[in-house]
JSON list of C-alpha atoms in Angstrom, two decimals:
[
{"chain": "A", "resi": 1, "resn": "GLY", "atom": "CA", "xyz": [20.56, -41.46, 17.63]},
{"chain": "A", "resi": 2, "resn": "ILE", "atom": "CA", "xyz": [19.21, -37.68, 17.60]},
{"chain": "A", "resi": 3, "resn": "GLN", "atom": "CA", "xyz": [16.82, -36.12, 15.06]},
{"chain": "A", "resi": 4, "resn": "VAL", "atom": "CA", "xyz": [17.02, -33.43, 13.09]},
{"chain": "A", "resi": 5, "resn": "GLU", "atom": "CA", "xyz": [13.84, -31.81, 11.13]},
{"chain": "A", "resi": 6, "resn": "GLN", "atom": "CA", "xyz": [14.16, -28.97, 8.66]},
{"chain": "A", "resi": 7, "resn": "SER", "atom": "CA", "xyz": [11.62, -26.47, 7.59]},
{"chain": "A", "resi": 8, "resn": "PRO", "atom": "CA", "xyz": [10.03, -26.09, 5.55]},
{"chain": "A", "resi": 9, "resn": "PRO", "atom": "CA", "xyz": [10.64, -28.96, 2.94]},
{"chain": "A", "resi": 10, "resn": "ASP", "atom": "CA", "xyz": [10.10, -27.65, 0.20]},
{"chain": "A", "resi": 11, "resn": "LEU", "atom": "CA", "xyz": [10.40, -23.16, -0.68]},
{"chain": "A", "resi": 12, "resn": "ILE", "atom": "CA", "xyz": [9.69, -21.34, -3.98]},
{"chain": "A", "resi": 13, "resn": "LEU", "atom": "CA", "xyz": [10.59, -17.34, -3.50]},
{"chain": "A", "resi": 14, "resn": "GLN", "atom": "CA", "xyz": [10.59, -14.53, -5.69]},
{"chain": "A", "resi": 15, "resn": "GLU", "atom": "CA", "xyz": [13.90, -12.33, -6.09]},
{"chain": "A", "resi": 16, "resn": "GLY", "atom": "CA", "xyz": [14.22, -10.29, -3.31]},
{"chain": "A", "resi": 17, "resn": "ALA", "atom": "CA", "xyz": [11.84, -11.63, -0.39]},
{"chain": "A", "resi": 18, "resn": "ASN", "atom": "CA", "xyz": [13.29, -13.03, 2.71]},
{"chain": "A", "resi": 19, "resn": "SER", "atom": "CA", "xyz": [13.21, -16.09, 4.14]},
{"chain": "A", "resi": 20, "resn": "THR", "atom": "CA", "xyz": [14.23, -18.11, 7.18]},
{"chain": "A", "resi": 21, "resn": "LEU", "atom": "CA", "xyz": [14.56, -22.50, 7.57]},
{"chain": "A", "resi": 22, "resn": "ARG", "atom": "CA", "xyz": [14.33, -23.82, 10.78]},
{"chain": "A", "resi": 23, "resn": "CYS", "atom": "CA", "xyz": [16.33, -26.82, 12.33]},
{"chain": "A", "resi": 24, "resn": "ASN", "atom": "CA", "xyz": [15.34, -28.42, 15.50]},
{"chain": "A", "resi": 25, "resn": "PHE", "atom": "CA", "xyz": [17.74, -31.60, 17.12]},
{"chain": "A", "resi": 26, "resn": "SER", "atom": "CA", "xyz": [16.85, -34.21, 19.50]},
{"chain": "A", "resi": 27, "resn": "ASP", "atom": "CA", "xyz": [19.85, -34.36, 21.90]},
{"chain": "A", "resi": 28, "resn": "SER", "atom": "CA", "xyz": [22.08, -31.25, 22.82]},
{"chain": "A", "resi": 29, "resn": "VAL", "atom": "CA", "xyz": [25.15, -31.30, 20.34]},
{"chain": "A", "resi": 30, "resn": "ASN", "atom": "CA", "xyz": [28.25, -30.04, 20.22]},
{"chain": "A", "resi": 31, "resn": "ASN", "atom": "CA", "xyz": [28.61, -28.79, 16.51]},
{"chain": "A", "resi": 32, "resn": "LEU", "atom": "CA", "xyz": [25.48, -27.16, 14.09]},
{"chain": "A", "resi": 33, "resn": "GLN", "atom": "CA", "xyz": [26.62, -25.89, 10.30]},
{"chain": "A", "resi": 34, "resn": "TRP", "atom": "CA", "xyz": [24.29, -25.18, 7.65]},
{"chain": "A", "resi": 35, "resn": "PHE", "atom": "CA", "xyz": [25.23, -26.36, 4.22]},
{"chain": "A", "resi": 36, "resn": "HIS", "atom": "CA", "xyz": [23.77, -24.97, 0.72]},
{"chain": "A", "resi": 37, "resn": "GLN", "atom": "CA", "xyz": [23.87, -27.77, -1.98]},
{"chain": "A", "resi": 38, "resn": "ASN", "atom": "CA", "xyz": [24.37, -26.24, -5.08]},
{"chain": "A", "resi": 39, "resn": "PRO", "atom": "CA", "xyz": [22.50, -27.39, -8.52]},
{"chain": "A", "resi": 40, "resn": "TRP", "atom": "CA", "xyz": [25.48, -29.38, -9.73]},
{"chain": "A", "resi": 41, "resn": "GLY", "atom": "CA", "xyz": [26.07, -31.45, -5.88]},
{"chain": "A", "resi": 42, "resn": "GLN", "atom": "CA", "xyz": [28.22, -29.60, -4.39]},
{"chain": "A", "resi": 43, "resn": "LEU", "atom": "CA", "xyz": [28.13, -29.52, -0.35]},
{"chain": "A", "resi": 44, "resn": "ILE", "atom": "CA", "xyz": [29.31, -25.44, 0.32]},
{"chain": "A", "resi": 45, "resn": "ASN", "atom": "CA", "xyz": [29.37, -24.85, 4.06]},
{"chain": "A", "resi": 46, "resn": "LEU", "atom": "CA", "xyz": [27.23, -21.29, 5.44]},
{"chain": "A", "resi": 47, "resn": "PHE", "atom": "CA", "xyz": [27.59, -21.44, 8.86]},
{"chain": "A", "resi": 48, "resn": "TYR", "atom": "CA", "xyz": [29.12, -23.35, 12.12]},
{"chain": "A", "resi": 49, "resn": "ILE", "atom": "CA", "xyz": [27.48, -22.70, 15.26]},
{"chain": "A", "resi": 50, "resn": "PRO", "atom": "CA", "xyz": [26.79, -25.12, 17.84]},
{"chain": "A", "resi": 51, "resn": "SER", "atom": "CA", "xyz": [25.72, -21.26, 19.44]},
{"chain": "A", "resi": 52, "resn": "GLY", "atom": "CA", "xyz": [25.17, -17.79, 18.41]},
{"chain": "A", "resi": 53, "resn": "THR", "atom": "CA", "xyz": [24.18, -15.55, 15.26]},
{"chain": "A", "resi": 54, "resn": "LYS", "atom": "CA", "xyz": [26.15, -15.22, 13.27]},
{"chain": "A", "resi": 55, "resn": "GLN", "atom": "CA", "xyz": [26.44, -13.35, 9.20]},
{"chain": "A", "resi": 56, "resn": "ASN", "atom": "CA", "xyz": [27.57, -13.26, 5.70]},
{"chain": "A", "resi": 57, "resn": "GLY", "atom": "CA", "xyz": [26.50, -11.07, 3.74]},
{"chain": "A", "resi": 58, "resn": "ARG", "atom": "CA", "xyz": [22.66, -11.14, 2.71]},
{"chain": "A", "resi": 59, "resn": "LEU", "atom": "CA", "xyz": [23.41, -14.78, 4.78]},
{"chain": "A", "resi": 60, "resn": "SER", "atom": "CA", "xyz": [22.53, -15.42, 9.03]},
{"chain": "A", "resi": 61, "resn": "ALA", "atom": "CA", "xyz": [21.71, -17.26, 11.40]},
{"chain": "A", "resi": 62, "resn": "THR", "atom": "CA", "xyz": [20.99, -17.54, 14.61]},
{"chain": "A", "resi": 63, "resn": "THR", "atom": "CA", "xyz": [21.65, -21.16, 16.98]},
{"chain": "A", "resi": 64, "resn": "VAL", "atom": "CA", "xyz": [20.54, -21.02, 19.99]},
{"chain": "A", "resi": 65, "resn": "ALA", "atom": "CA", "xyz": [20.98, -24.39, 21.68]},
{"chain": "A", "resi": 66, "resn": "THR", "atom": "CA", "xyz": [18.88, -24.80, 25.76]},
{"chain": "A", "resi": 67, "resn": "GLU", "atom": "CA", "xyz": [16.39, -25.13, 22.87]},
{"chain": "A", "resi": 68, "resn": "ARG", "atom": "CA", "xyz": [17.88, -27.38, 20.34]},
{"chain": "A", "resi": 69, "resn": "TYR", "atom": "CA", "xyz": [16.91, -24.60, 17.45]},
{"chain": "A", "resi": 70, "resn": "SER", "atom": "CA", "xyz": [18.29, -22.91, 14.65]},
{"chain": "A", "resi": 71, "resn": "LEU", "atom": "CA", "xyz": [17.65, -20.55, 12.10]},
{"chain": "A", "resi": 72, "resn": "LEU", "atom": "CA", "xyz": [18.98, -20.12, 8.96]},
{"chain": "A", "resi": 73, "resn": "TYR", "atom": "CA", "xyz": [17.71, -16.09, 7.28]},
{"chain": "A", "resi": 74, "resn": "ILE", "atom": "CA", "xyz": [17.93, -15.69, 4.02]},
{"chain": "A", "resi": 75, "resn": "SER", "atom": "CA", "xyz": [17.78, -11.64, 3.36]},
{"chain": "A", "resi": 76, "resn": "SER", "atom": "CA", "xyz": [16.92, -10.33, -0.70]},
{"chain": "A", "resi": 77, "resn": "SER", "atom": "CA", "xyz": [16.73, -13.90, -2.19]},
{"chain": "A", "resi": 78, "resn": "GLN", "atom": "CA", "xyz": [19.08, -14.75, -5.72]},
{"chain": "A", "resi": 79, "resn": "THR", "atom": "CA", "xyz": [18.30, -16.97, -8.47]},
{"chain": "A", "resi": 80, "resn": "THR", "atom": "CA", "xyz": [21.27, -17.96, -7.32]},
{"chain": "A", "resi": 81, "resn": "ASP", "atom": "CA", "xyz": [20.57, -19.39, -4.21]},
{"chain": "A", "resi": 82, "resn": "SER", "atom": "CA", "xyz": [18.19, -21.78, -5.39]},
{"chain": "A", "resi": 83, "resn": "GLY", "atom": "CA", "xyz": [19.58, -25.46, -4.14]},
{"chain": "A", "resi": 84, "resn": "VAL", "atom": "CA", "xyz": [19.25, -27.21, -1.30]},
{"chain": "A", "resi": 85, "resn": "TYR", "atom": "CA", "xyz": [19.88, -26.05, 2.63]},
{"chain": "A", "resi": 86, "resn": "PHE", "atom": "CA", "xyz": [21.07, -28.45, 4.72]},
{"chain": "A", "resi": 87, "resn": "CYS", "atom": "CA", "xyz": [21.06, -28.23, 9.32]},
{"chain": "A", "resi": 88, "resn": "ALA", "atom": "CA", "xyz": [23.71, -30.82, 10.76]},
{"chain": "A", "resi": 89, "resn": "VAL", "atom": "CA", "xyz": [24.43, -31.44, 14.15]},
{"chain": "A", "resi": 90, "resn": "ASP", "atom": "CA", "xyz": [26.66, -33.25, 15.55]},
{"chain": "A", "resi": 91, "resn": "PRO", "atom": "CA", "xyz": [25.92, -34.84, 19.29]},
{"chain": "A", "resi": 92, "resn": "ALA", "atom": "CA", "xyz": [29.50, -36.35, 20.23]},
{"chain": "A", "resi": 93, "resn": "GLY", "atom": "CA", "xyz": [32.11, -34.57, 18.04]},
{"chain": "A", "resi": 94, "resn": "TYR", "atom": "CA", "xyz": [32.97, -37.77, 15.90]},
{"chain": "A", "resi": 95, "resn": "ALA", "atom": "CA", "xyz": [29.52, -37.23, 12.73]},
{"chain": "A", "resi": 96, "resn": "LEU", "atom": "CA", "xyz": [27.07, -34.44, 11.22]},
{"chain": "A", "resi": 97, "resn": "ASN", "atom": "CA", "xyz": [23.53, -36.03, 11.17]},
{"chain": "A", "resi": 98, "resn": "PHE", "atom": "CA", "xyz": [22.04, -34.05, 8.18]},
{"chain": "A", "resi": 99, "resn": "GLY", "atom": "CA", "xyz": [18.18, -32.81, 7.91]},
{"chain": "A", "resi": 100, "resn": "LYS", "atom": "CA", "xyz": [16.16, -33.74, 5.08]},
{"chain": "A", "resi": 101, "resn": "GLY", "atom": "CA", "xyz": [17.29, -30.45, 3.72]},
{"chain": "A", "resi": 102, "resn": "THR", "atom": "CA", "xyz": [14.82, -27.81, 2.72]},
{"chain": "A", "resi": 103, "resn": "SER", "atom": "CA", "xyz": [14.97, -27.06, -1.25]},
{"chain": "A", "resi": 104, "resn": "LEU", "atom": "CA", "xyz": [14.50, -23.35, -2.58]},
{"chain": "A", "resi": 105, "resn": "LEU", "atom": "CA", "xyz": [13.88, -22.27, -5.90]},
{"chain": "A", "resi": 106, "resn": "VAL", "atom": "CA", "xyz": [14.16, -19.29, -6.24]},
{"chain": "A", "resi": 107, "resn": "THR", "atom": "CA", "xyz": [12.69, -17.68, -9.14]},
{"chain": "A", "resi": 108, "resn": "PRO", "atom": "CA", "xyz": [13.44, -13.96, -11.30]},
{"chain": "B", "resi": 1, "resn": "ASP", "atom": "CA", "xyz": [43.35, -24.86, -4.83]},
{"chain": "B", "resi": 2, "resn": "THR", "atom": "CA", "xyz": [41.21, -27.42, -4.00]},
{"chain": "B", "resi": 3, "resn": "ALA", "atom": "CA", "xyz": [40.87, -28.09, -0.19]},
{"chain": "B", "resi": 4, "resn": "VAL", "atom": "CA", "xyz": [39.04, -31.48, -0.26]},
{"chain": "B", "resi": 5, "resn": "SER", "atom": "CA", "xyz": [39.56, -33.10, -3.93]},
{"chain": "B", "resi": 6, "resn": "GLN", "atom": "CA", "xyz": [37.78, -36.66, -4.99]},
{"chain": "B", "resi": 7, "resn": "THR", "atom": "CA", "xyz": [38.88, -38.55, -7.95]},
{"chain": "B", "resi": 8, "resn": "PRO", "atom": "CA", "xyz": [36.99, -39.69, -10.05]},
{"chain": "B", "resi": 9, "resn": "LYS", "atom": "CA", "xyz": [33.90, -37.24, -9.60]},
{"chain": "B", "resi": 10, "resn": "TYR", "atom": "CA", "xyz": [31.60, -40.05, -11.71]},
{"chain": "B", "resi": 11, "resn": "LEU", "atom": "CA", "xyz": [31.98, -43.52, -12.14]},
{"chain": "B", "resi": 12, "resn": "VAL", "atom": "CA", "xyz": [30.29, -45.48, -14.02]},
{"chain": "B", "resi": 13, "resn": "THR", "atom": "CA", "xyz": [30.77, -49.57, -14.18]},
{"chain": "B", "resi": 14, "resn": "GLN", "atom": "CA", "xyz": [28.58, -53.07, -13.95]},
{"chain": "B", "resi": 15, "resn": "MET", "atom": "CA", "xyz": [27.71, -54.55, -10.91]},
{"chain": "B", "resi": 16, "resn": "GLY", "atom": "CA", "xyz": [29.79, -57.73, -9.17]},
{"chain": "B", "resi": 17, "resn": "ASN", "atom": "CA", "xyz": [33.12, -54.60, -10.24]},
{"chain": "B", "resi": 18, "resn": "ASP", "atom": "CA", "xyz": [35.31, -53.98, -7.30]},
{"chain": "B", "resi": 19, "resn": "LYS", "atom": "CA", "xyz": [36.30, -49.66, -7.57]},
{"chain": "B", "resi": 20, "resn": "SER", "atom": "CA", "xyz": [37.65, -47.15, -5.74]},
{"chain": "B", "resi": 21, "resn": "ILE", "atom": "CA", "xyz": [37.15, -44.11, -4.97]},
{"chain": "B", "resi": 22, "resn": "LYS", "atom": "CA", "xyz": [40.13, -41.67, -3.61]},
{"chain": "B", "resi": 23, "resn": "CYS", "atom": "CA", "xyz": [40.25, -38.61, -1.55]},
{"chain": "B", "resi": 24, "resn": "GLU", "atom": "CA", "xyz": [42.94, -35.84, -0.11]},
{"chain": "B", "resi": 25, "resn": "GLN", "atom": "CA", "xyz": [42.96, -32.94, 1.94]},
{"chain": "B", "resi": 26, "resn": "ASN", "atom": "CA", "xyz": [44.89, -30.67, 1.67]},
{"chain": "B", "resi": 27, "resn": "LEU", "atom": "CA", "xyz": [44.32, -27.94, 5.03]},
{"chain": "B", "resi": 28, "resn": "GLY", "atom": "CA", "xyz": [47.06, -30.58, 7.12]},
{"chain": "B", "resi": 29, "resn": "HIS", "atom": "CA", "xyz": [43.52, -31.68, 9.12]},
{"chain": "B", "resi": 30, "resn": "ASP", "atom": "CA", "xyz": [43.32, -34.78, 11.60]},
{"chain": "B", "resi": 31, "resn": "THR", "atom": "CA", "xyz": [39.81, -36.02, 10.49]},
{"chain": "B", "resi": 32, "resn": "MET", "atom": "CA", "xyz": [38.09, -37.41, 7.28]},
{"chain": "B", "resi": 33, "resn": "TYR", "atom": "CA", "xyz": [35.25, -38.51, 6.49]},
{"chain": "B", "resi": 34, "resn": "TRP", "atom": "CA", "xyz": [33.39, -40.23, 3.73]},
{"chain": "B", "resi": 35, "resn": "TYR", "atom": "CA", "xyz": [28.79, -39.93, 4.10]},
{"chain": "B", "resi": 36, "resn": "LYS", "atom": "CA", "xyz": [26.94, -41.18, 1.23]},
{"chain": "B", "resi": 37, "resn": "GLN", "atom": "CA", "xyz": [23.68, -39.05, -0.33]},
{"chain": "B", "resi": 38, "resn": "ASP", "atom": "CA", "xyz": [20.95, -41.86, -1.76]},
{"chain": "B", "resi": 39, "resn": "SER", "atom": "CA", "xyz": [18.83, -40.67, -4.45]},
{"chain": "B", "resi": 40, "resn": "LYS", "atom": "CA", "xyz": [15.96, -39.03, -2.02]},
{"chain": "B", "resi": 41, "resn": "LYS", "atom": "CA", "xyz": [19.26, -36.28, -1.50]},
{"chain": "B", "resi": 42, "resn": "PHE", "atom": "CA", "xyz": [19.38, -37.93, 2.11]},
{"chain": "B", "resi": 43, "resn": "LEU", "atom": "CA", "xyz": [22.80, -37.50, 3.70]},
{"chain": "B", "resi": 44, "resn": "LYS", "atom": "CA", "xyz": [24.76, -40.26, 5.91]},
{"chain": "B", "resi": 45, "resn": "ILE", "atom": "CA", "xyz": [28.23, -40.56, 7.60]},
{"chain": "B", "resi": 46, "resn": "MET", "atom": "CA", "xyz": [29.85, -43.85, 6.20]},
{"chain": "B", "resi": 47, "resn": "PHE", "atom": "CA", "xyz": [32.95, -43.71, 8.38]},
{"chain": "B", "resi": 48, "resn": "SER", "atom": "CA", "xyz": [35.12, -41.28, 10.46]},
{"chain": "B", "resi": 49, "resn": "TYR", "atom": "CA", "xyz": [38.84, -41.20, 10.62]},
{"chain": "B", "resi": 50, "resn": "ASN", "atom": "CA", "xyz": [41.13, -39.90, 13.22]},
{"chain": "B", "resi": 51, "resn": "ASN", "atom": "CA", "xyz": [44.91, -39.75, 12.75]},
{"chain": "B", "resi": 52, "resn": "LYS", "atom": "CA", "xyz": [44.78, -42.60, 10.30]},
{"chain": "B", "resi": 53, "resn": "GLU", "atom": "CA", "xyz": [42.35, -44.82, 13.21]},
{"chain": "B", "resi": 54, "resn": "LEU", "atom": "CA", "xyz": [38.92, -45.87, 12.07]},
{"chain": "B", "resi": 55, "resn": "ILE", "atom": "CA", "xyz": [36.63, -44.00, 15.31]},
{"chain": "B", "resi": 56, "resn": "ILE", "atom": "CA", "xyz": [33.22, -44.49, 13.59]},
{"chain": "B", "resi": 57, "resn": "ASN", "atom": "CA", "xyz": [32.00, -47.56, 11.16]},
{"chain": "B", "resi": 58, "resn": "GLU", "atom": "CA", "xyz": [28.62, -46.98, 10.88]},
{"chain": "B", "resi": 59, "resn": "THR", "atom": "CA", "xyz": [26.68, -49.96, 10.77]},
{"chain": "B", "resi": 60, "resn": "VAL", "atom": "CA", "xyz": [28.21, -49.26, 6.37]},
{"chain": "B", "resi": 61, "resn": "PRO", "atom": "CA", "xyz": [28.45, -53.44, 4.76]},
{"chain": "B", "resi": 62, "resn": "ASN", "atom": "CA", "xyz": [32.04, -54.78, 5.65]},
{"chain": "B", "resi": 63, "resn": "ARG", "atom": "CA", "xyz": [32.74, -54.78, 0.87]},
{"chain": "B", "resi": 64, "resn": "PHE", "atom": "CA", "xyz": [32.80, -51.00, 1.92]},
{"chain": "B", "resi": 65, "resn": "SER", "atom": "CA", "xyz": [36.30, -50.72, 3.22]},
{"chain": "B", "resi": 66, "resn": "PRO", "atom": "CA", "xyz": [37.91, -47.50, 3.80]},
{"chain": "B", "resi": 67, "resn": "LYS", "atom": "CA", "xyz": [42.04, -47.31, 3.62]},
{"chain": "B", "resi": 68, "resn": "SER", "atom": "CA", "xyz": [43.87, -43.99, 5.36]},
{"chain": "B", "resi": 69, "resn": "PRO", "atom": "CA", "xyz": [47.63, -43.89, 3.81]},
{"chain": "B", "resi": 70, "resn": "ASP", "atom": "CA", "xyz": [47.95, -41.43, 6.09]},
{"chain": "B", "resi": 71, "resn": "LYS", "atom": "CA", "xyz": [46.68, -38.26, 7.09]},
{"chain": "B", "resi": 72, "resn": "ALA", "atom": "CA", "xyz": [46.01, -36.53, 3.90]},
{"chain": "B", "resi": 73, "resn": "HIS", "atom": "CA", "xyz": [44.15, -39.36, 2.41]},
{"chain": "B", "resi": 74, "resn": "LEU", "atom": "CA", "xyz": [41.20, -41.32, 2.88]},
{"chain": "B", "resi": 75, "resn": "ASN", "atom": "CA", "xyz": [40.41, -44.12, -0.22]},
{"chain": "B", "resi": 76, "resn": "LEU", "atom": "CA", "xyz": [37.15, -45.81, -0.29]},
{"chain": "B", "resi": 77, "resn": "HIS", "atom": "CA", "xyz": [37.40, -49.17, -1.24]},
{"chain": "B", "resi": 78, "resn": "ILE", "atom": "CA", "xyz": [34.00, -51.47, -2.68]},
{"chain": "B", "resi": 79, "resn": "ASN", "atom": "CA", "xyz": [33.73, -55.10, -3.79]},
{"chain": "B", "resi": 80, "resn": "SER", "atom": "CA", "xyz": [30.82, -56.92, -4.86]},
{"chain": "B", "resi": 81, "resn": "LEU", "atom": "CA", "xyz": [29.11, -53.23, -6.55]},
{"chain": "B", "resi": 82, "resn": "GLU", "atom": "CA", "xyz": [25.63, -53.67, -5.95]},
{"chain": "B", "resi": 83, "resn": "LEU", "atom": "CA", "xyz": [22.77, -51.80, -7.92]},
{"chain": "B", "resi": 84, "resn": "GLY", "atom": "CA", "xyz": [21.99, -50.16, -3.57]},
{"chain": "B", "resi": 85, "resn": "ASP", "atom": "CA", "xyz": [25.63, -49.06, -3.67]},
{"chain": "B", "resi": 86, "resn": "SER", "atom": "CA", "xyz": [24.56, -46.16, -6.37]},
{"chain": "B", "resi": 87, "resn": "ALA", "atom": "CA", "xyz": [24.87, -42.75, -5.03]},
{"chain": "B", "resi": 88, "resn": "VAL", "atom": "CA", "xyz": [26.67, -40.08, -4.45]},
{"chain": "B", "resi": 89, "resn": "TYR", "atom": "CA", "xyz": [29.78, -40.34, -1.69]},
{"chain": "B", "resi": 90, "resn": "PHE", "atom": "CA", "xyz": [31.51, -37.06, -0.43]},
{"chain": "B", "resi": 91, "resn": "CYS", "atom": "CA", "xyz": [34.64, -36.69, 1.93]},
{"chain": "B", "resi": 92, "resn": "ALA", "atom": "CA", "xyz": [35.91, -33.87, 4.07]},
{"chain": "B", "resi": 93, "resn": "SER", "atom": "CA", "xyz": [37.42, -33.39, 6.60]},
{"chain": "B", "resi": 94, "resn": "SER", "atom": "CA", "xyz": [37.58, -31.04, 9.66]},
{"chain": "B", "resi": 95, "resn": "ARG", "atom": "CA", "xyz": [41.36, -29.93, 11.81]},
{"chain": "B", "resi": 96, "resn": "THR", "atom": "CA", "xyz": [39.83, -32.43, 14.71]},
{"chain": "B", "resi": 97, "resn": "VAL", "atom": "CA", "xyz": [36.34, -33.59, 15.91]},
{"chain": "B", "resi": 98, "resn": "ASN", "atom": "CA", "xyz": [34.16, -31.30, 16.89]},
{"chain": "B", "resi": 99, "resn": "GLN", "atom": "CA", "xyz": [34.91, -28.53, 13.98]},
{"chain": "B", "resi": 100, "resn": "PRO", "atom": "CA", "xyz": [33.51, -27.53, 11.19]},
{"chain": "B", "resi": 101, "resn": "GLN", "atom": "CA", "xyz": [33.67, -30.06, 8.57]},
{"chain": "B", "resi": 102, "resn": "HIS", "atom": "CA", "xyz": [34.17, -30.00, 4.51]},
{"chain": "B", "resi": 103, "resn": "PHE", "atom": "CA", "xyz": [33.15, -31.57, 2.36]},
{"chain": "B", "resi": 104, "resn": "GLY", "atom": "CA", "xyz": [34.56, -32.42, -1.54]},
{"chain": "B", "resi": 105, "resn": "ASP", "atom": "CA", "xyz": [32.55, -32.41, -4.12]},
{"chain": "B", "resi": 106, "resn": "GLY", "atom": "CA", "xyz": [31.17, -35.27, -4.80]},
{"chain": "B", "resi": 107, "resn": "THR", "atom": "CA", "xyz": [31.57, -39.50, -6.59]},
{"chain": "B", "resi": 108, "resn": "ARG", "atom": "CA", "xyz": [28.78, -39.94, -8.23]},
{"chain": "B", "resi": 109, "resn": "LEU", "atom": "CA", "xyz": [28.63, -43.66, -9.13]},
{"chain": "B", "resi": 110, "resn": "SER", "atom": "CA", "xyz": [26.33, -45.18, -10.92]},
{"chain": "B", "resi": 111, "resn": "ILE", "atom": "CA", "xyz": [26.05, -49.18, -10.72]},
{"chain": "B", "resi": 112, "resn": "LEU", "atom": "CA", "xyz": [24.78, -51.42, -13.94]}
]
């Protein structure tokens, strides 16, 4: 099956700092999504981005499908950004395959 | 309005029991899913349904049986619960295949 690798696995930032999270995948995909799992366990849909660039407030994402990677940018991080960020890809259109996530802690 | 809702939110039960988790979506979506998140937070697909028809069953033990009475509901029945079934189960839906998936808040299942 398709492999999804996320880096870094863990990240600690001071409030106000910027960061880039990376997702590499091993095959072409029809769907790529970024999620934030907050400390209460909810999976929040951040971006649906099989290709191109999108921005939503302090967050933006870029997927280069031909090179099989996606990047999630977090600018001016806040403590509420803490949690686990998952990249998930769907090669066939029927199910998301998740990476292991990047665990982010933003300190005051 | 909750788009994808699961009940119950928490489920604590004894080994060997049979239990059900309900999922409903009010988005008018055709495709629904069940995912399992283990203790290491790894998320894995269990089932995918499109227009009430099963399209994916990812080597899940047959003690797990999904049932879709209509396109808005996909319930998960689990027979003879085992300790290894302890996990968080997420329901999701999408307008159709190849569309963004929206997740419920999860059901935390604990087996004693």
